[in-house]
């Protein structure tokens, strides 16, 4: 046996394939799907809140950034016009 066959990576792959081979079979010899635990990482609905509060907050944040950007552009434009009128006025 050479060194690469005893590495940690090959051992992990071998264990994974052994787990696949050990899946339970039904009466006809067909592989049964592995039962999965209920998804606990899905967001839970809280009373008074929607399911996609994060997306809603992201949308409101984008709108707020856009409003601030537009106000900044108008502020720079007004200051520029004021400077020109101040020089010539």
Short mmCIF file of N, CA and C in Angstrom, two decimals:
data_model
loop_
_atom_site.label_atom_id
_atom_site.label_comp_id
_atom_site.label_asym_id
_atom_site.label_seq_id
_atom_site.Cartn_x
_atom_site.Cartn_y
_atom_site.Cartn_z
N UNK A 1 0.84 -1.18 0.00
CA UNK A 1 0.00 0.00 0.00
C UNK A 1 0.89 1.25 0.00
N UNK A 2 0.56 2.15 -0.86
CA UNK A 2 1.36 3.37 -0.91
C UNK A 2 0.80 4.39 0.08
N UNK A 3 1.50 5.50 0.25
CA UNK A 3 1.15 6.48 1.26
C UNK A 3 -0.17 7.18 1.01
N UNK A 4 -0.52 7.41 -0.28
CA UNK A 4 -1.76 8.16 -0.54
C UNK A 4 -2.99 7.37 -0.17
N UNK A 5 -2.90 6.06 -0.09
CA UNK A 5 -4.07 5.25 0.23
C UNK A 5 -4.40 5.32 1.72
N UNK A 6 -3.47 5.72 2.54
CA UNK A 6 -3.71 5.80 3.98
C UNK A 6 -3.94 7.23 4.45
N UNK A 7 -4.05 8.17 3.53
CA UNK A 7 -4.21 9.56 3.94
C UNK A 7 -5.58 9.79 4.56
N UNK A 8 -5.72 10.90 5.26
CA UNK A 8 -6.99 11.24 5.89
C UNK A 8 -8.09 11.42 4.86
N UNK A 9 -7.75 12.02 3.74
CA UNK A 9 -8.75 12.27 2.70
C UNK A 9 -9.30 10.96 2.15
N UNK A 10 -8.42 10.01 1.85
CA UNK A 10 -8.91 8.75 1.30
C UNK A 10 -9.72 7.98 2.34
N UNK A 11 -9.37 8.11 3.61
CA UNK A 11 -10.13 7.45 4.67
C UNK A 11 -11.54 8.05 4.77
N UNK A 12 -11.63 9.39 4.66
CA UNK A 12 -12.94 10.04 4.70
C UNK A 12 -13.81 9.60 3.52
N UNK A 13 -13.19 9.52 2.34
CA UNK A 13 -13.95 9.11 1.16
C UNK A 13 -14.42 7.68 1.31
N UNK A 14 -13.55 6.82 1.83
CA UNK A 14 -13.92 5.42 2.02
C UNK A 14 -15.09 5.30 3.00
N UNK A 15 -15.05 6.06 4.11
CA UNK A 15 -16.14 6.01 5.09
C UNK A 15 -17.45 6.50 4.47
N UNK A 16 -17.36 7.54 3.65
CA UNK A 16 -18.56 8.08 3.02
C UNK A 16 -19.20 7.04 2.11
N UNK A 17 -18.37 6.34 1.30
CA UNK A 17 -18.91 5.33 0.40
C UNK A 17 -19.45 4.12 1.16
N UNK A 18 -18.83 3.79 2.29
CA UNK A 18 -19.37 2.69 3.09
C UNK A 18 -20.75 3.06 3.64
N UNK A 19 -20.92 4.32 4.01
CA UNK A 19 -22.22 4.78 4.49
C UNK A 19 -23.27 4.72 3.40
N UNK A 20 -22.87 5.03 2.16
CA UNK A 20 -23.81 4.96 1.05
C UNK A 20 -24.23 3.52 0.81
N UNK A 21 -23.27 2.60 0.90
CA UNK A 21 -23.57 1.18 0.66
C UNK A 21 -24.48 0.60 1.74
N UNK A 22 -24.45 1.18 2.94
CA UNK A 22 -25.23 0.62 4.04
C UNK A 22 -26.66 1.14 4.10
N UNK A 23 -27.09 1.91 3.11
CA UNK A 23 -28.46 2.41 3.15
C UNK A 23 -29.43 1.24 3.18
N UNK A 24 -30.50 1.44 3.92
CA UNK A 24 -31.47 0.35 4.07
C UNK A 24 -32.20 0.09 2.76
N UNK A 25 -32.54 -1.17 2.52
CA UNK A 25 -33.27 -1.55 1.33
C UNK A 25 -34.67 -2.02 1.73
N UNK A 26 -35.62 -1.80 0.82
CA UNK A 26 -36.97 -2.28 1.10
C UNK A 26 -37.10 -3.74 0.69
N UNK A 27 -38.31 -4.27 0.67
CA UNK A 27 -38.53 -5.68 0.38
C UNK A 27 -38.08 -6.08 -1.01
N UNK A 28 -38.11 -5.15 -1.95
CA UNK A 28 -37.74 -5.46 -3.33
C UNK A 28 -36.27 -5.21 -3.60
N UNK A 29 -35.51 -4.85 -2.61
CA UNK A 29 -34.08 -4.60 -2.79
C UNK A 29 -33.76 -3.21 -3.30
N UNK A 30 -34.74 -2.32 -3.32
CA UNK A 30 -34.49 -0.95 -3.77
C UNK A 30 -33.97 -0.11 -2.60
N UNK A 31 -33.13 0.84 -2.92
CA UNK A 31 -32.59 1.71 -1.87
C UNK A 31 -33.68 2.65 -1.38
N UNK A 32 -33.76 2.77 -0.07
CA UNK A 32 -34.69 3.72 0.53
C UNK A 32 -33.98 5.07 0.68
N UNK A 33 -34.69 6.16 0.51
CA UNK A 33 -34.05 7.45 0.77
C UNK A 33 -33.71 7.59 2.24
N UNK A 34 -32.59 8.22 2.50
CA UNK A 34 -32.15 8.41 3.88
C UNK A 34 -33.10 9.40 4.56
N UNK A 35 -33.65 9.06 5.73
CA UNK A 35 -34.54 10.00 6.40
C UNK A 35 -33.77 11.23 6.84
N UNK A 36 -34.38 12.37 6.63
CA UNK A 36 -33.72 13.63 6.99
C UNK A 36 -34.41 14.23 8.22
N UNK A 37 -33.64 14.86 9.08
CA UNK A 37 -34.26 15.53 10.23
C UNK A 37 -35.03 16.76 9.74
N UNK A 38 -36.00 17.22 10.50
CA UNK A 38 -36.72 18.42 10.09
C UNK A 38 -35.76 19.60 10.01
N UNK A 39 -36.01 20.46 9.06
CA UNK A 39 -35.11 21.60 8.84
C UNK A 39 -35.25 22.60 9.98
N UNK A 40 -34.19 22.75 10.72
CA UNK A 40 -34.23 23.71 11.82
C UNK A 40 -33.60 25.04 11.42
N UNK A 41 -32.97 25.07 10.24
CA UNK A 41 -32.30 26.31 9.83
C UNK A 41 -33.22 27.21 9.02
N UNK A 42 -34.46 26.78 8.76
CA UNK A 42 -35.39 27.64 8.04
C UNK A 42 -35.92 28.68 9.01
N UNK A 43 -36.14 29.91 8.54
CA UNK A 43 -36.62 30.95 9.45
C UNK A 43 -38.02 30.64 9.95
N UNK A 44 -38.21 30.82 11.23
CA UNK A 44 -39.52 30.57 11.84
C UNK A 44 -40.33 31.86 11.79
N UNK A 45 -41.62 31.69 11.59
CA UNK A 45 -42.48 32.87 11.54
C UNK A 45 -42.75 33.34 12.97
N UNK A 46 -42.48 34.59 13.21
CA UNK A 46 -42.73 35.16 14.53
C UNK A 46 -44.05 35.92 14.49
N UNK A 47 -44.76 35.98 15.60
CA UNK A 47 -46.02 36.73 15.61
C UNK A 47 -45.77 38.20 15.31
N UNK A 48 -46.56 38.73 14.41
CA UNK A 48 -46.43 40.15 14.07
C UNK A 48 -45.35 40.42 13.04
N UNK A 49 -44.64 39.42 12.58
CA UNK A 49 -43.59 39.65 11.60
C UNK A 49 -43.77 38.73 10.42
N UNK A 50 -43.22 39.15 9.29
CA UNK A 50 -43.32 38.33 8.09
C UNK A 50 -42.19 37.33 8.03
N UNK A 51 -42.22 36.48 7.03
CA UNK A 51 -41.20 35.46 6.88
C UNK A 51 -39.92 35.99 6.26
N UNK A 52 -40.00 37.08 5.50
CA UNK A 52 -38.81 37.60 4.84
C UNK A 52 -38.52 39.01 5.34
N UNK A 53 -38.32 39.14 6.65
CA UNK A 53 -37.97 40.43 7.22
C UNK A 53 -36.60 40.88 6.75
N UNK A 54 -35.69 39.93 6.53
CA UNK A 54 -34.35 40.30 6.08
C UNK A 54 -34.38 40.92 4.70
N UNK A 55 -35.17 40.34 3.79
CA UNK A 55 -35.28 40.89 2.44
C UNK A 55 -35.96 42.26 2.47
N UNK A 56 -36.94 42.38 3.35
CA UNK A 56 -37.63 43.66 3.46
C UNK A 56 -36.68 44.73 3.99
N UNK A 57 -35.88 44.38 4.98
CA UNK A 57 -34.92 45.33 5.54
C UNK A 57 -33.86 45.68 4.50
N UNK A 58 -33.45 44.71 3.71
CA UNK A 58 -32.47 44.98 2.67
C UNK A 58 -33.02 45.95 1.64
N UNK A 59 -34.27 45.76 1.26
CA UNK A 59 -34.91 46.67 0.30
C UNK A 59 -35.02 48.08 0.86
N UNK A 60 -35.41 48.20 2.13
CA UNK A 60 -35.52 49.52 2.75
C UNK A 60 -34.14 50.17 2.88
N UNK A 61 -33.12 49.37 3.15
CA UNK A 61 -31.77 49.93 3.23
C UNK A 61 -31.30 50.46 1.89
N UNK A 62 -31.63 49.75 0.81
CA UNK A 62 -31.25 50.21 -0.53
C UNK A 62 -31.96 51.51 -0.87
N UNK A 63 -33.24 51.59 -0.50
CA UNK A 63 -33.99 52.82 -0.75
C UNK A 63 -33.39 53.98 0.04
N UNK A 64 -33.02 53.72 1.29
CA UNK A 64 -32.44 54.79 2.12
C UNK A 64 -31.11 55.27 1.54
N UNK A 65 -30.29 54.34 1.06
CA UNK A 65 -29.01 54.72 0.46
C UNK A 65 -29.24 55.54 -0.81
N UNK A 66 -30.23 55.15 -1.61
CA UNK A 66 -30.54 55.89 -2.83
C UNK A 66 -31.00 57.31 -2.51
N UNK A 67 -31.85 57.45 -1.49
CA UNK A 67 -32.34 58.78 -1.10
C UNK A 67 -31.19 59.66 -0.63
N UNK A 68 -30.31 59.12 0.19
CA UNK A 68 -29.16 59.90 0.67
C UNK A 68 -28.26 60.29 -0.49
N UNK A 69 -28.06 59.39 -1.44
CA UNK A 69 -27.22 59.69 -2.60
C UNK A 69 -27.82 60.83 -3.43
N UNK A 70 -29.13 60.78 -3.67
CA UNK A 70 -29.79 61.83 -4.45
C UNK A 70 -29.71 63.17 -3.72
N UNK A 71 -29.93 63.15 -2.41
CA UNK A 71 -29.82 64.40 -1.65
C UNK A 71 -28.40 64.95 -1.68
N UNK A 72 -27.41 64.08 -1.63
CA UNK A 72 -26.03 64.53 -1.70
C UNK A 72 -25.72 65.16 -3.06
N UNK A 73 -26.23 64.55 -4.13
CA UNK A 73 -26.00 65.11 -5.47
C UNK A 73 -26.65 66.48 -5.57
N UNK A 74 -27.90 66.61 -5.09
CA UNK A 74 -28.55 67.91 -5.12
C UNK A 74 -27.79 68.93 -4.26
N UNK A 75 -27.28 68.50 -3.12
CA UNK A 75 -26.53 69.41 -2.26
C UNK A 75 -25.26 69.91 -2.93
N UNK A 76 -24.55 69.03 -3.61
CA UNK A 76 -23.33 69.44 -4.32
C UNK A 76 -23.69 70.39 -5.46
N UNK A 77 -24.78 70.09 -6.18
CA UNK A 77 -25.19 70.95 -7.28
C UNK A 77 -25.58 72.34 -6.78
N UNK A 78 -26.31 72.40 -5.69
CA UNK A 78 -26.72 73.70 -5.14
C UNK A 78 -25.50 74.48 -4.65
N UNK A 79 -24.55 73.78 -4.02
CA UNK A 79 -23.34 74.45 -3.56
C UNK A 79 -22.52 74.97 -4.74
N UNK A 80 -22.46 74.20 -5.81
CA UNK A 80 -21.71 74.61 -7.00
C UNK A 80 -22.35 75.84 -7.63
N UNK A 81 -23.68 75.83 -7.74
CA UNK A 81 -24.38 76.99 -8.31
C UNK A 81 -24.20 78.20 -7.40
N UNK A 82 -24.27 77.96 -6.09
CA UNK A 82 -24.08 79.07 -5.15
C UNK A 82 -22.68 79.65 -5.24
N UNK A 83 -21.67 78.81 -5.46
CA UNK A 83 -20.29 79.31 -5.59
C UNK A 83 -20.14 80.13 -6.86
N UNK A 84 -20.75 79.68 -7.95
CA UNK A 84 -20.67 80.43 -9.21
C UNK A 84 -21.36 81.78 -9.06
N UNK A 85 -22.55 81.79 -8.47
CA UNK A 85 -23.27 83.05 -8.29
C UNK A 85 -22.54 83.96 -7.30
N UNK A 86 -21.86 83.37 -6.33
CA UNK A 86 -21.12 84.18 -5.37
C UNK A 86 -19.92 84.86 -6.02
N UNK A 87 -19.28 84.17 -6.96
CA UNK A 87 -18.12 84.76 -7.64
C UNK A 87 -18.58 85.86 -8.58
N UNK A 88 -19.68 85.62 -9.30
CA UNK A 88 -20.13 86.59 -10.30
C UNK A 88 -21.12 87.59 -9.73
N UNK A 89 -21.62 87.34 -8.56
CA UNK A 89 -22.66 88.20 -8.01
C UNK A 89 -22.06 89.30 -7.26
#
